[in-house]
Amino acid sequence: MRRGRWTLRAESTTDARARLIDGAAVAATVRERVARDVGELIASGIVPGLTVVLVGDDPASAVYVRAKAKACDEAGMRGEQIVLPATTSEAELLAVVDRLNADPAVHGILVQMPVPKQIDPGAVIRRIDARKDVDGFHPINVGKVLIGESDGFAPCTPAGVVMLLREAGVPLAGAEVVVVGRSNIVGKPVAALLMQPGVDATVTVCHSRTRDLAEHTRRADVLIAAIGRPKFITGDMIRPGAVVIDVGVNRIPDATKKSGTRLVGDVDFDAALGVASAITPVPGGVGPMTIAMLLHNTVRAARQAAAS
Ligand code: NAP
């Protein structure tokens, strides 16, 4: 079994099983680093603060928001939740965003998506001060990520994917990376981050109109699946020895579970285990990195605010 850093092109692994890339462990390391940085900032009189705004009572969103606030507390930051009724108008939500933009104790603002249908999500994202947009969706931050300006904020899931690859020691310079999915949330930003000078991957982005998808995926040293379709990437679509990052989170029926369902990724995990050299599990791979990178971005926002 391969250990330590990988070579760029791993050999075929007929008798080997892919190594698991433990996102929970890497996320814990990032969170420890964040907690140390928070301690330093507090010592200099700055308490980094993140405010998460939830509009409505969608149970899944409420779970995410609570998890983000709890993670802030654990890192020693100020985590605030604002819960607004589902009937909140766009003007009312924009007024809350304006207030948070003006509050110097708030370094990061995140409006949990989706918002109710009377509210234009684009208008809300554009209203957040780009310097506090720790979710990285404001067009200014999207542009900064694309042109490689390091004071911008990259969206948390793609930034988490890059951090995972780095912490796992996967060589990226000159590597063939194939991303399946071109969403603004995952596919496009992860491609932008990986093609930057300094990272230096050669990136191909595929989508639902890509001709002969498997021909692309089989070329990949690093295959990133962000599709939203359970087990869509089959074993024969993976190059032997490739590193596979599965961003997908899909709930499928499973009669053996008490809940009657379980989570799977976009990759057929069992098949990939026998082909890839390393793979992220679902859950426990990319997922935990998202909150860790949110904390990381918030600390950076606090530091940049103090320096400006
Ligand atoms: P999305 O906005 O629905 O985008 C899916 C992408 O997959 C689209 O670009 C689509 O192509 C492409 N696609 C769909 N069917 C395809 C096919 N048959 N062949 C090739 N490409 C195909 O989804 P997303 O927001 O990027 O999320 C993707 C997955 O990641 C979901 O499972 C989501 O739950 C998960 N996710 C996880 C995290 C996390 O772990 N923290 C965060 C975000 C998302 P077109 O553009 O042509 O339609």
Coordinates of N, CA and C in Angstrom, one line a residue, residues 4 17 44 48 53 69 88 96 102 114 124 130 182 192 216 258 280 296 301:
G4 N 2.6 8.0 2.5 CA 3.3 9.3 2.3 C 2.8 10.0 1.0
R17 N -6.0 -1.3 -2.2 CA -7.2 -0.6 -2.1 C -6.8 0.9 -1.9
S44 N -4.6 40.6 20.8 CA -4.4 41.9 20.3 C -5.7 42.8 20.3
P48 N -12.7 37.8 16.4 CA -13.3 37.5 15.1 C -14.7 37.1 15.3
V53 N -27.1 34.4 8.8 CA -28.5 34.8 8.8 C -29.3 33.7 8.1
A69 N -22.5 28.1 13.8 CA -22.3 28.9 15.1 C -21.6 28.1 16.1
T88 N -40.2 37.2 5.6 CA -39.3 38.4 5.5 C -39.2 38.8 4.0
V96 N -31.0 44.1 7.1 CA -30.2 43.4 8.1 C -28.8 43.3 7.6
A102 N -22.2 47.4 8.5 CA -21.8 48.6 9.2 C -21.2 48.3 10.6
P114 N -31.0 28.0 0.6 CA -31.7 28.9 -0.2 C -32.6 29.9 0.6
V124 N -29.0 39.7 -2.6 CA -28.5 39.6 -1.2 C -27.0 39.4 -1.2
A130 N -18.1 43.0 0.3 CA -17.2 41.9 -0.2 C -16.1 41.5 0.8
R182 N -19.9 22.1 -13.3 CA -19.5 23.5 -13.6 C -20.4 24.5 -12.8
A192 N -10.9 27.2 -11.0 CA -10.1 28.5 -11.0 C -9.0 28.4 -10.0
H216 N -12.7 11.8 -20.8 CA -12.0 12.8 -20.1 C -11.6 12.3 -18.7
K258 N -31.9 2.9 10.2 CA -33.1 3.2 11.0 C -33.9 4.4 10.3
T280 N -11.8 10.4 -1.2 CA -12.5 10.9 -0.1 C -13.8 10.1 0.1
H296 N -11.7 29.6 8.7 CA -10.5 30.1 8.2 C -10.7 31.5 7.5
A301 N -10.7 37.5 7.4 CA -11.5 38.8 7.2 C -11.2 39.7 8.4

